[in-house]
Coordinates of C-alpha atoms in Angstrom, one line a residue:
M162 CA 49.6 3.9 54.8
R163 CA 49.7 7.7 56.5
K164 CA 52.4 8.7 54.2
S165 CA 50.8 7.2 51.1
F166 CA 47.6 9.4 52.0
F167 CA 49.5 12.4 52.5
L168 CA 50.7 12.1 49.0
V169 CA 47.4 11.6 47.6
A170 CA 45.7 14.4 49.6
A171 CA 48.9 16.6 48.4
F172 CA 48.3 15.8 44.6
S173 CA 44.1 16.6 45.1
A174 CA 45.2 19.5 46.6
F175 CA 47.1 20.7 43.8
A176 CA 44.9 19.7 41.4
A177 CA 42.0 21.5 42.5
C178 CA 44.2 24.9 42.1
S179 CA 44.4 26.6 38.7
S180 CA 45.6 30.3 37.8
K181 CA 46.5 32.3 35.1
E182 CA 50.2 31.9 35.4
G183 CA 49.5 27.8 35.3
S184 CA 48.0 28.0 32.6
Q185 CA 50.5 30.3 30.7
S186 CA 53.2 27.5 31.9
A187 CA 51.2 24.7 30.6
A188 CA 51.3 26.0 27.1
G189 CA 55.2 27.0 27.1
A190 CA 58.4 25.6 27.2
T191 CA 58.4 25.7 31.2
G192 CA 55.9 24.0 33.7
G193 CA 56.0 20.8 35.6
T194 CA 55.7 19.1 39.1
L195 CA 58.6 16.8 40.1
I196 CA 57.4 14.5 43.3
F197 CA 60.5 12.9 44.8
A198 CA 59.9 10.2 47.1
S199 CA 62.6 9.6 49.5
S200 CA 63.2 7.3 52.6
S201 CA 64.9 9.9 54.4
D202 CA 64.3 13.3 55.4
A203 CA 67.3 16.1 54.6
D204 CA 69.2 16.3 58.0
A205 CA 70.4 20.0 56.9
I206 CA 70.0 22.2 54.0
F207 CA 71.9 25.4 55.2
P208 CA 75.3 24.8 53.3
P209 CA 77.8 24.4 56.3
F210 CA 75.8 21.5 58.1
V211 CA 74.9 19.5 55.0
T212 CA 76.0 16.0 55.5
D213 CA 73.3 13.5 54.0
I214 CA 72.2 13.3 50.1
T215 CA 68.7 14.6 50.5
G216 CA 70.2 17.9 52.0
R217 CA 73.0 18.0 49.3
M218 CA 70.6 17.6 46.4
L219 CA 68.3 20.8 47.7
E220 CA 71.1 22.8 48.8
D221 CA 72.6 22.3 45.3
Q222 CA 69.3 23.8 43.8
I223 CA 68.7 26.5 46.4
F224 CA 72.3 28.1 46.5
D225 CA 75.2 28.7 44.1
R226 CA 78.8 28.6 44.2
L227 CA 81.2 30.8 42.4
A228 CA 81.8 28.6 39.7
E229 CA 80.6 25.1 38.4
I230 CA 82.7 22.0 38.1
G231 CA 82.6 20.4 34.6
P232 CA 81.2 17.4 33.8
D233 CA 84.4 15.4 33.9
L234 CA 85.0 16.5 37.4
R235 CA 88.4 18.0 36.8
T236 CA 89.8 19.3 40.2
V237 CA 93.2 20.4 39.2
G238 CA 93.5 23.9 37.8
D239 CA 90.3 25.9 36.9
Q240 CA 89.9 24.1 33.4
G241 CA 86.5 22.7 33.1
F242 CA 84.5 24.9 35.6
S243 CA 81.8 27.6 34.4
P244 CA 80.5 30.7 35.6
R245 CA 78.3 30.9 38.6
L246 CA 78.1 33.8 40.8
A247 CA 81.3 35.1 39.4
Q248 CA 81.3 35.8 35.7
K249 CA 85.0 35.6 35.5
W250 CA 88.0 35.2 37.8
V251 CA 91.6 36.3 37.7
W252 CA 94.5 34.6 39.3
A253 CA 97.6 36.6 40.9
P254 CA 100.8 36.4 39.2
D255 CA 102.0 34.1 42.3
S256 CA 98.8 32.1 42.3
L257 CA 98.2 32.8 45.8
S258 CA 95.0 34.6 45.1
I259 CA 92.2 34.5 43.3
A260 CA 90.1 37.6 42.6
F261 CA 86.4 36.6 41.6
S262 CA 84.0 39.3 39.9
I263 CA 80.5 38.8 40.9
D264 CA 77.6 38.7 38.3
P265 CA 76.3 42.3 38.8
R266 CA 72.8 40.2 38.0
A267 CA 72.9 37.9 40.8
R268 CA 70.7 38.3 43.2
W269 CA 69.3 36.8 46.5
H270 CA 65.5 35.2 46.2
D271 CA 64.8 38.2 48.6
G272 CA 65.9 40.6 46.1
K273 CA 68.7 41.7 47.4
P274 CA 72.2 41.7 45.3
V275 CA 74.8 39.2 45.7
T276 CA 77.9 41.1 47.1
A277 CA 81.4 40.1 47.5
A278 CA 80.8 40.4 51.4
D279 CA 78.6 37.6 51.0
V280 CA 81.4 35.4 49.9
R281 CA 83.6 36.7 52.8
Y282 CA 80.7 35.9 55.3
S283 CA 80.2 32.2 53.6
F284 CA 83.9 31.5 54.1
K285 CA 84.3 32.9 57.5
T286 CA 81.0 30.9 58.5
Y287 CA 82.5 27.5 57.1
V288 CA 85.9 27.6 58.9
D289 CA 84.4 29.2 62.4
P290 CA 85.1 26.5 65.0
K291 CA 81.9 27.7 66.9
V292 CA 80.3 26.5 63.8
G293 CA 81.6 23.4 63.3
S294 CA 81.3 22.6 59.5
P295 CA 82.1 19.4 58.2
V296 CA 83.6 21.2 55.2
A297 CA 86.2 22.8 57.0
P298 CA 88.7 20.4 57.0
T299 CA 88.9 20.6 53.3
L300 CA 89.7 24.4 53.3
T301 CA 92.8 24.2 55.2
N302 CA 94.7 26.2 52.5
L303 CA 92.2 28.7 52.2
D304 CA 93.6 31.7 54.3
S305 CA 91.0 34.3 54.1
V306 CA 88.4 35.9 51.4
S307 CA 88.9 39.9 51.5
V308 CA 86.6 42.3 49.6
R309 CA 88.0 44.5 47.1
D310 CA 84.7 46.5 46.1
S311 CA 81.5 45.2 46.4
L312 CA 81.5 42.7 43.2
T313 CA 85.1 41.7 43.6
A314 CA 85.7 38.9 46.0
V315 CA 89.5 37.8 46.6
A316 CA 90.4 34.2 47.8
W317 CA 94.2 34.3 49.5
F318 CA 95.7 30.8 49.8
K319 CA 98.4 29.8 52.0
K320 CA 100.5 28.0 49.4
R321 CA 100.0 27.1 45.6
T322 CA 98.5 23.4 45.3
P323 CA 96.9 22.0 42.5
E324 CA 93.5 22.1 43.5
Q325 CA 93.3 25.6 45.2
F326 CA 90.3 27.0 42.5
Y327 CA 88.5 23.6 43.6
D328 CA 88.9 24.2 47.2
V329 CA 87.3 27.5 47.0
A330 CA 84.9 27.0 44.0
Y331 CA 83.7 23.6 45.0
Q332 CA 83.6 23.6 48.8
V333 CA 82.4 26.8 49.3
V334 CA 78.6 27.4 48.7
I335 CA 77.6 30.8 49.0
F336 CA 74.6 32.3 51.2
P337 CA 73.6 35.9 52.2
E338 CA 75.1 37.9 55.2
H339 CA 72.2 40.1 55.6
V340 CA 70.1 37.1 56.4
Y341 CA 72.1 35.3 58.5
G342 CA 75.0 37.3 59.9
N343 CA 73.7 38.4 63.0
I344 CA 72.8 35.2 64.2
P345 CA 75.7 34.1 66.6
P346 CA 77.9 31.5 64.9
E347 CA 77.4 28.7 67.8
Q348 CA 73.5 29.3 67.2
L349 CA 73.3 28.8 63.5
H350 CA 72.7 24.8 63.7
T351 CA 69.5 25.3 66.0
S352 CA 68.3 28.7 64.6
D353 CA 64.9 28.8 62.7
A354 CA 66.5 30.9 60.0
T355 CA 68.4 27.9 58.6
R356 CA 65.4 26.3 58.2
K357 CA 63.8 28.9 56.3
L358 CA 66.4 29.3 53.2
V359 CA 67.3 32.3 51.1
G360 CA 69.7 31.4 48.2
S361 CA 70.4 32.5 44.8
G362 CA 70.1 29.2 42.7
R363 CA 67.4 28.5 40.0
F364 CA 65.0 26.9 42.6
R365 CA 63.6 28.8 45.8
F366 CA 62.6 27.4 49.1
V367 CA 59.0 27.3 50.1
K368 CA 58.6 25.2 52.9
W369 CA 59.9 22.2 55.2
D370 CA 57.5 20.3 57.3
A371 CA 60.2 18.2 59.0
G372 CA 60.1 14.7 58.9
S373 CA 57.4 14.8 55.9
R374 CA 57.9 17.0 53.2
I375 CA 60.0 19.9 51.5
E376 CA 58.9 22.0 48.5
I377 CA 61.0 24.0 46.2
V378 CA 59.9 26.2 43.3
S379 CA 61.2 28.0 40.3
D380 CA 62.9 31.2 40.8
T381 CA 61.5 33.0 38.0
A382 CA 63.8 36.4 38.2
N383 CA 67.2 34.2 38.5
F384 CA 70.0 35.8 36.7
R385 CA 70.6 32.4 35.0
G386 CA 67.3 31.6 33.9
R387 CA 64.2 30.1 35.7
A388 CA 64.2 26.2 36.1
K389 CA 62.4 24.6 33.7
L390 CA 60.2 22.8 36.2
D391 CA 57.8 24.4 38.5
R392 CA 58.8 22.8 41.6
V393 CA 60.3 20.0 43.0
I394 CA 58.4 18.2 46.2
V395 CA 60.2 15.7 48.4
V396 CA 58.4 13.7 50.3
K397 CA 59.6 11.2 53.1
T398 CA 58.0 7.9 52.7
D399 CA 59.3 4.4 53.5
P400 CA 61.0 2.1 50.8
A401 CA 58.2 -0.2 49.9
T402 CA 55.7 2.8 49.9
E403 CA 58.2 5.0 47.3
K404 CA 58.7 2.1 44.9
A405 CA 54.6 1.7 44.9
Q406 CA 54.0 5.2 44.3
L407 CA 56.6 5.2 41.4
L408 CA 55.3 2.3 39.6
S409 CA 51.5 3.5 40.3
G410 CA 52.3 7.0 38.8
Q411 CA 51.7 9.1 42.3
A412 CA 55.4 9.6 42.9
D413 CA 57.9 10.9 39.9
F414 CA 61.1 10.0 41.0
M415 CA 63.0 7.2 43.4
E416 CA 66.5 6.7 44.3
A417 CA 68.2 3.4 44.3
F418 CA 65.4 1.4 42.8
P419 CA 65.6 -2.1 44.4
P420 CA 68.5 -4.1 42.0
D421 CA 66.3 -7.0 42.0
Q422 CA 63.3 -5.4 40.8
I423 CA 64.7 -3.4 37.9
A424 CA 63.2 -5.5 35.1
K425 CA 59.8 -4.1 36.4
L426 CA 60.9 -1.1 35.0
D427 CA 61.3 -1.9 31.4
S428 CA 57.5 -2.7 31.0
N429 CA 56.0 -0.3 33.5
A430 CA 53.5 2.5 32.0
F431 CA 54.8 5.1 34.4
A432 CA 58.5 4.6 35.2
R433 CA 61.7 4.3 33.3
A434 CA 65.5 3.6 34.4
L435 CA 67.6 6.2 34.8
A436 CA 71.5 4.6 35.7
F437 CA 73.8 6.4 37.9
P438 CA 77.5 5.3 38.3
Q439 CA 78.5 7.7 41.5
L440 CA 81.0 8.8 43.6
G441 CA 80.1 6.6 46.6
Y442 CA 80.8 3.6 48.3
T443 CA 79.3 1.2 51.2
F444 CA 81.2 -0.4 54.1
M445 CA 80.6 -1.6 57.5
A446 CA 82.5 0.6 60.0
M447 CA 83.7 -1.0 63.3
N448 CA 83.9 1.6 66.2
V449 CA 87.2 1.0 68.3
F450 CA 85.6 3.0 71.2
T451 CA 83.3 1.9 73.4
P452 CA 79.9 3.5 71.9
K453 CA 79.4 7.0 72.9
S454 CA 82.9 7.3 74.7
K455 CA 86.0 8.8 72.8
T456 CA 88.8 7.4 75.0
V457 CA 87.4 3.8 75.9
P458 CA 88.4 1.0 73.7
H459 CA 85.8 -1.0 72.2
P460 CA 86.1 -4.4 74.3
I461 CA 85.9 -6.3 70.7
F462 CA 86.9 -3.7 67.8
S463 CA 89.9 -2.2 69.6
D464 CA 91.7 -5.5 68.7
I465 CA 92.8 -5.3 65.0
R466 CA 93.1 -9.0 65.1
V467 CA 89.4 -9.2 65.4
R468 CA 88.4 -6.6 63.4
R469 CA 90.8 -8.5 60.6
A470 CA 88.9 -11.9 61.5
L471 CA 85.6 -10.5 60.5
S472 CA 87.1 -9.0 57.3
M473 CA 88.4 -12.4 56.1
S474 CA 85.0 -14.2 57.0
V475 CA 83.1 -11.9 54.9
D476 CA 82.4 -13.4 51.3
R477 CA 82.1 -10.0 49.7
V478 CA 82.0 -11.4 46.0
A479 CA 79.2 -13.9 47.0
M480 CA 77.6 -11.2 48.7
L481 CA 77.3 -8.8 45.8
R482 CA 76.1 -11.7 43.2
N483 CA 73.5 -12.1 45.9
V484 CA 72.0 -8.7 46.2
F485 CA 73.0 -7.1 42.8
G486 CA 73.0 -10.1 40.7
E487 CA 75.4 -9.0 37.6
R488 CA 75.4 -5.3 38.2
G489 CA 77.2 -5.0 41.2
R490 CA 80.4 -3.4 41.5
L491 CA 82.7 -4.7 44.4
A492 CA 84.6 -2.0 46.6
H493 CA 88.0 -2.0 46.6
G494 CA 88.8 0.3 49.7
P495 CA 87.9 3.8 51.0
F496 CA 87.4 5.2 47.7
P497 CA 85.1 4.5 44.6
M498 CA 86.5 3.2 41.6
T499 CA 84.9 6.7 39.6
L500 CA 87.1 8.4 41.6
G501 CA 90.2 9.6 39.4
V502 CA 92.9 8.6 41.9
A503 CA 91.3 4.9 42.2
D504 CA 93.6 2.0 42.2
S505 CA 92.0 -1.1 41.2
T506 CA 95.0 -2.9 42.3
I507 CA 94.2 -2.6 45.9
H508 CA 91.8 -4.8 47.7
P509 CA 91.2 -6.0 51.1
A510 CA 92.5 -9.2 52.6
G511 CA 90.7 -12.1 50.6
Y512 CA 87.7 -14.5 52.0
D513 CA 89.3 -17.0 54.5
T514 CA 87.3 -18.7 57.3
T515 CA 90.0 -20.9 58.4
A516 CA 92.5 -18.2 58.9
A517 CA 89.6 -15.9 60.3
K518 CA 88.6 -18.7 63.0
A519 CA 92.3 -19.5 63.9
M520 CA 93.0 -15.5 64.3
L521 CA 90.3 -15.6 66.6
D522 CA 91.1 -18.4 68.6
S523 CA 94.9 -16.9 69.1
S524 CA 93.4 -13.8 70.3
G525 CA 91.4 -15.4 73.2
W526 CA 87.9 -15.8 71.6
R527 CA 87.5 -19.4 72.0
V528 CA 84.1 -21.7 70.8
G529 CA 81.6 -22.6 73.2
P530 CA 79.3 -25.2 73.8
N531 CA 76.6 -23.1 71.7
G532 CA 79.0 -22.5 69.0
M533 CA 79.5 -18.8 69.5
R534 CA 82.7 -17.8 70.8
A535 CA 83.4 -15.7 74.2
K536 CA 86.5 -14.1 76.1
N537 CA 87.0 -14.1 79.8
G538 CA 83.1 -14.7 80.2
R539 CA 82.4 -11.8 77.5
P540 CA 80.2 -13.3 74.3
L541 CA 81.4 -12.3 70.7
R542 CA 78.3 -10.4 70.4
F543 CA 77.6 -6.8 68.9
T544 CA 74.9 -5.0 67.5
L545 CA 75.0 -3.6 64.0
I546 CA 73.1 -1.1 62.7
S547 CA 71.5 0.2 59.3
A548 CA 69.0 2.9 58.1
T549 CA 65.8 1.7 56.6
S550 CA 66.7 4.2 53.6
S551 CA 68.8 2.2 52.1
I552 CA 67.3 -1.6 50.6
T553 CA 70.7 -3.0 50.0
R554 CA 72.0 -2.0 53.3
G555 CA 69.3 -3.8 54.7
L556 CA 70.2 -6.9 52.6
Y557 CA 73.7 -6.9 53.4
G558 CA 72.9 -6.7 57.3
V559 CA 71.2 -10.1 57.3
L560 CA 73.9 -11.4 54.9
L561 CA 76.7 -10.2 57.4
Q562 CA 74.8 -11.5 60.3
E563 CA 74.9 -14.9 58.7
Q564 CA 78.6 -14.8 58.0
F565 CA 79.8 -14.2 61.0
R566 CA 77.6 -16.4 62.7
K567 CA 79.9 -19.0 60.8
I568 CA 82.7 -18.3 62.6
G569 CA 81.1 -17.9 66.3
A570 CA 80.3 -14.1 66.3
Q571 CA 76.6 -13.3 66.9
V572 CA 75.3 -10.2 65.5
D573 CA 72.0 -8.2 66.6
F574 CA 71.2 -6.0 63.3
D575 CA 68.9 -3.1 64.2
N576 CA 67.5 -1.7 61.2
L577 CA 66.6 1.9 61.8
D578 CA 64.8 4.8 60.8
P579 CA 66.9 7.7 59.5
Q580 CA 65.9 9.9 62.0
A581 CA 67.2 7.6 64.3
Y582 CA 70.1 6.2 62.8
L583 CA 71.9 10.0 62.0
P584 CA 71.8 11.0 65.5
R585 CA 73.4 7.7 66.6
M586 CA 76.1 7.8 63.9
F587 CA 77.0 11.8 64.7
A588 CA 77.7 10.5 68.6
G589 CA 79.4 7.3 67.8
D590 CA 76.6 5.3 69.5
F591 CA 76.9 2.1 67.7
D592 CA 79.4 -1.1 67.9
A593 CA 79.3 -1.4 64.1
I594 CA 77.3 0.5 61.4
L595 CA 76.5 0.0 57.9
G596 CA 77.0 3.4 56.0
S597 CA 77.9 4.7 52.7
Y598 CA 79.9 7.8 51.6
G599 CA 79.3 9.8 48.8
T600 CA 82.6 11.5 48.1
D601 CA 84.3 14.4 46.6
P602 CA 85.6 14.2 42.7
S603 CA 88.8 14.8 44.9
V604 CA 91.3 13.1 47.3
T605 CA 90.3 15.8 49.6
G606 CA 86.9 13.6 50.3
T607 CA 89.3 11.0 51.7
K608 CA 90.7 13.5 54.2
Q609 CA 87.5 14.8 54.8
N610 CA 85.9 11.4 55.6
W611 CA 88.7 9.2 57.1
G612 CA 91.6 12.1 57.9
T613 CA 92.3 12.9 61.5
A614 CA 91.0 16.5 60.9
G615 CA 87.6 15.0 59.8
I616 CA 87.0 13.9 63.3
G617 CA 84.3 16.0 64.7
G618 CA 83.1 16.5 61.0
Q619 CA 82.4 13.9 58.5
N620 CA 84.9 11.4 59.8
F621 CA 82.1 9.7 61.6
F622 CA 84.0 6.8 62.8
R623 CA 86.9 8.7 64.5
Y624 CA 89.7 6.7 62.8
S625 CA 93.0 8.5 63.0
N626 CA 96.2 7.4 61.5
H627 CA 98.8 10.2 61.1
T628 CA 100.8 8.3 58.5
V629 CA 97.4 8.4 56.5
D630 CA 97.2 12.3 57.2
A631 CA 100.6 12.9 55.9
L632 CA 100.0 10.9 52.9
L633 CA 96.8 12.5 51.9
D634 CA 98.4 15.8 52.4
S635 CA 101.3 14.9 50.1
A636 CA 98.8 13.7 47.6
T637 CA 96.6 16.8 47.8
S638 CA 100.0 19.0 47.0
A639 CA 101.4 17.0 44.1
F640 CA 100.9 18.5 40.5
D641 CA 102.1 15.6 39.0
P642 CA 99.0 13.3 38.4
A643 CA 101.3 10.3 38.6
K644 CA 102.7 11.3 42.2
M645 CA 99.1 12.3 43.3
K646 CA 97.8 8.9 42.6
T647 CA 101.0 7.3 44.1
Y648 CA 100.6 8.9 47.5
S649 CA 96.8 8.5 47.3
S650 CA 97.1 4.7 46.8
R651 CA 99.6 4.4 49.7
A652 CA 96.9 6.2 52.1
F653 CA 94.5 3.8 50.8
Q654 CA 96.3 0.9 51.5
T655 CA 97.5 2.0 55.3
I656 CA 93.5 2.5 55.8
I657 CA 92.7 -0.9 54.5
D658 CA 95.7 -2.4 56.7
D659 CA 94.1 -0.8 59.9
I660 CA 90.7 -2.4 59.0
P661 CA 88.5 0.3 60.7
A662 CA 85.9 -1.0 58.1
I663 CA 84.9 -3.9 55.7
W664 CA 84.5 -2.9 52.2
L665 CA 81.4 -4.0 50.5
Y666 CA 80.4 -2.5 47.3
D667 CA 80.6 0.7 45.2
L668 CA 77.5 2.7 44.5
L669 CA 76.5 2.3 41.1
V670 CA 72.5 2.6 41.3
V671 CA 69.5 2.7 38.8
N672 CA 67.2 5.2 40.0
A673 CA 63.8 5.4 38.3
V674 CA 61.9 8.3 36.7
N675 CA 58.7 8.9 35.3
R676 CA 58.4 8.9 31.8
R677 CA 57.0 12.1 31.1
F678 CA 60.2 13.6 32.3
D679 CA 62.9 14.6 30.0
T680 CA 65.9 14.5 32.1
A681 CA 69.3 16.5 31.5
P682 CA 72.7 14.9 32.0
T683 CA 73.9 13.6 35.5
R684 CA 77.4 13.8 36.9
A685 CA 79.3 11.3 38.8
D686 CA 78.8 13.6 42.2
G687 CA 75.0 14.2 41.9
W688 CA 72.5 13.1 39.4
W689 CA 70.7 16.5 40.4
A690 CA 73.6 18.4 38.9
N691 CA 71.1 19.3 35.9
L692 CA 67.8 19.4 37.5
A693 CA 66.8 22.6 36.8
D694 CA 66.7 21.7 33.2
W695 CA 64.6 18.9 33.6
S696 CA 61.3 19.3 31.6
V697 CA 57.8 17.8 30.9
A698 CA 56.7 18.6 27.2
P699 CA 53.2 20.3 27.5
N700 CA 51.5 17.3 25.5
K701 CA 52.8 14.7 28.6
R702 CA 51.6 16.9 31.4
I703 CA 49.4 15.8 34.2
D704 CA 47.3 17.8 36.7
R705 CA 49.8 18.3 38.9
D706 CA 52.0 19.9 36.3
R707 CA 49.5 22.2 35.1
I708 CA 49.5 24.3 38.3
G709 CA 52.1 27.1 37.7
L710 CA 53.7 28.5 40.5
A711 CA 50.5 29.8 42.6
Q712 CA 50.3 28.4 45.6
P713 CA 47.4 26.1 46.9
K714 CA 45.0 28.5 49.1
P715 CA 44.3 26.7 52.6

């Protein structure tokens, strides 16, 4: 209730304000306020540390890359990429360097020019071990960035690869050296400066009230043109409240509207559906180490036979239908089917409770008088954690609990607030965990999430197999698309055979947006790719759309 009250109070405060600028916005082509009701706060927005979807959405509005990937998400070569901070680029004859010419009009939100030194500083920060960026494993082929002159940054590569342009243009978000450069690298994660962001994007940062609210506003002086909306406000609330606010018009946007209630959007006066097939998949990961330990084997999940038995005890097709009806998309493995190298012929072992029970018997987990299994006096019992920010994962947690009970495994399902869930995920403080990965459009995302080099970064589950590492290296080095897919498929199958997780469903979500918004095309790596071009027609605006860019007085 407190969160709901905060929203209403915030709208009242905005509606009470007016300004000359606000009146002009209401009459022109620009203006409008988007209230994004979210069940999770951002974990980080400063580019080297972003790991969650809310942080990524905001990062992409506040900061820029050198070039922007095309709508088809082509990662080989530079075709399809369009200029952003770089107005052009020139390849060296041997393809081992690319000279990026910075647009001389580009400015940071504090008015200072964007320079080649900022590009060099950004790269050095990403790869500095003292920073510990989860993006670092994707940049291993990028040797260095040099400054030819104030507006020319040269990216140098260790070897020629199919995705070397993608590596620097997609993975490296540029941020200002004059703002962050004097902060010791090991202190960036805790510095107050990385929560008061200065970027070059079409939105600029205003305020972050941790755990409750984040506001960004249009950068009216932006060299690429101001964002059409005046402001975007992310307000953290619980899933039930965000849905109620969306359907009543208090909020304007919600990610992943509950699949069993999508029909309500067809007739709702305020909200409509916005389908979003994305680069994401959901799974139940099993920790092969004792919680918080990096060396002590887990008493249950260190045995691959137990992981295989649990995987075979899950009727993934029935669960998919139960939660999504006809809208679901079954996961095939550690990749979404929207990925360019996806392979529909790959799939985990099928549903077979008879074989699952026999495998548990043979590995020493025997059924006791109460129907539950134990081995050497230890019950087959573990805790499964999830985050309340995902309604569907919450539903899956209950279904998995019941499926495992049928083979004699007791599961304690703990659905946590995201602010409690994320630290436990980062620390490996769990037995099993329901998680979702929104991966990159390249197989490099698999390296980041399941490769050995990703441990300590975005390989939160500490899975390691050097055969997988070698196959993924071969995939990212292959210029022939067929060979790239072959190596990727072998890597995917090897991960599946190791059973670090039970693959559940691909993320094919329906977001919900207020009907007064004209939206721009989405992209599979983020519905927010063109958020700066969303708009509200003047004749559809409500009070909070007419405020302009003036800030409410205290």
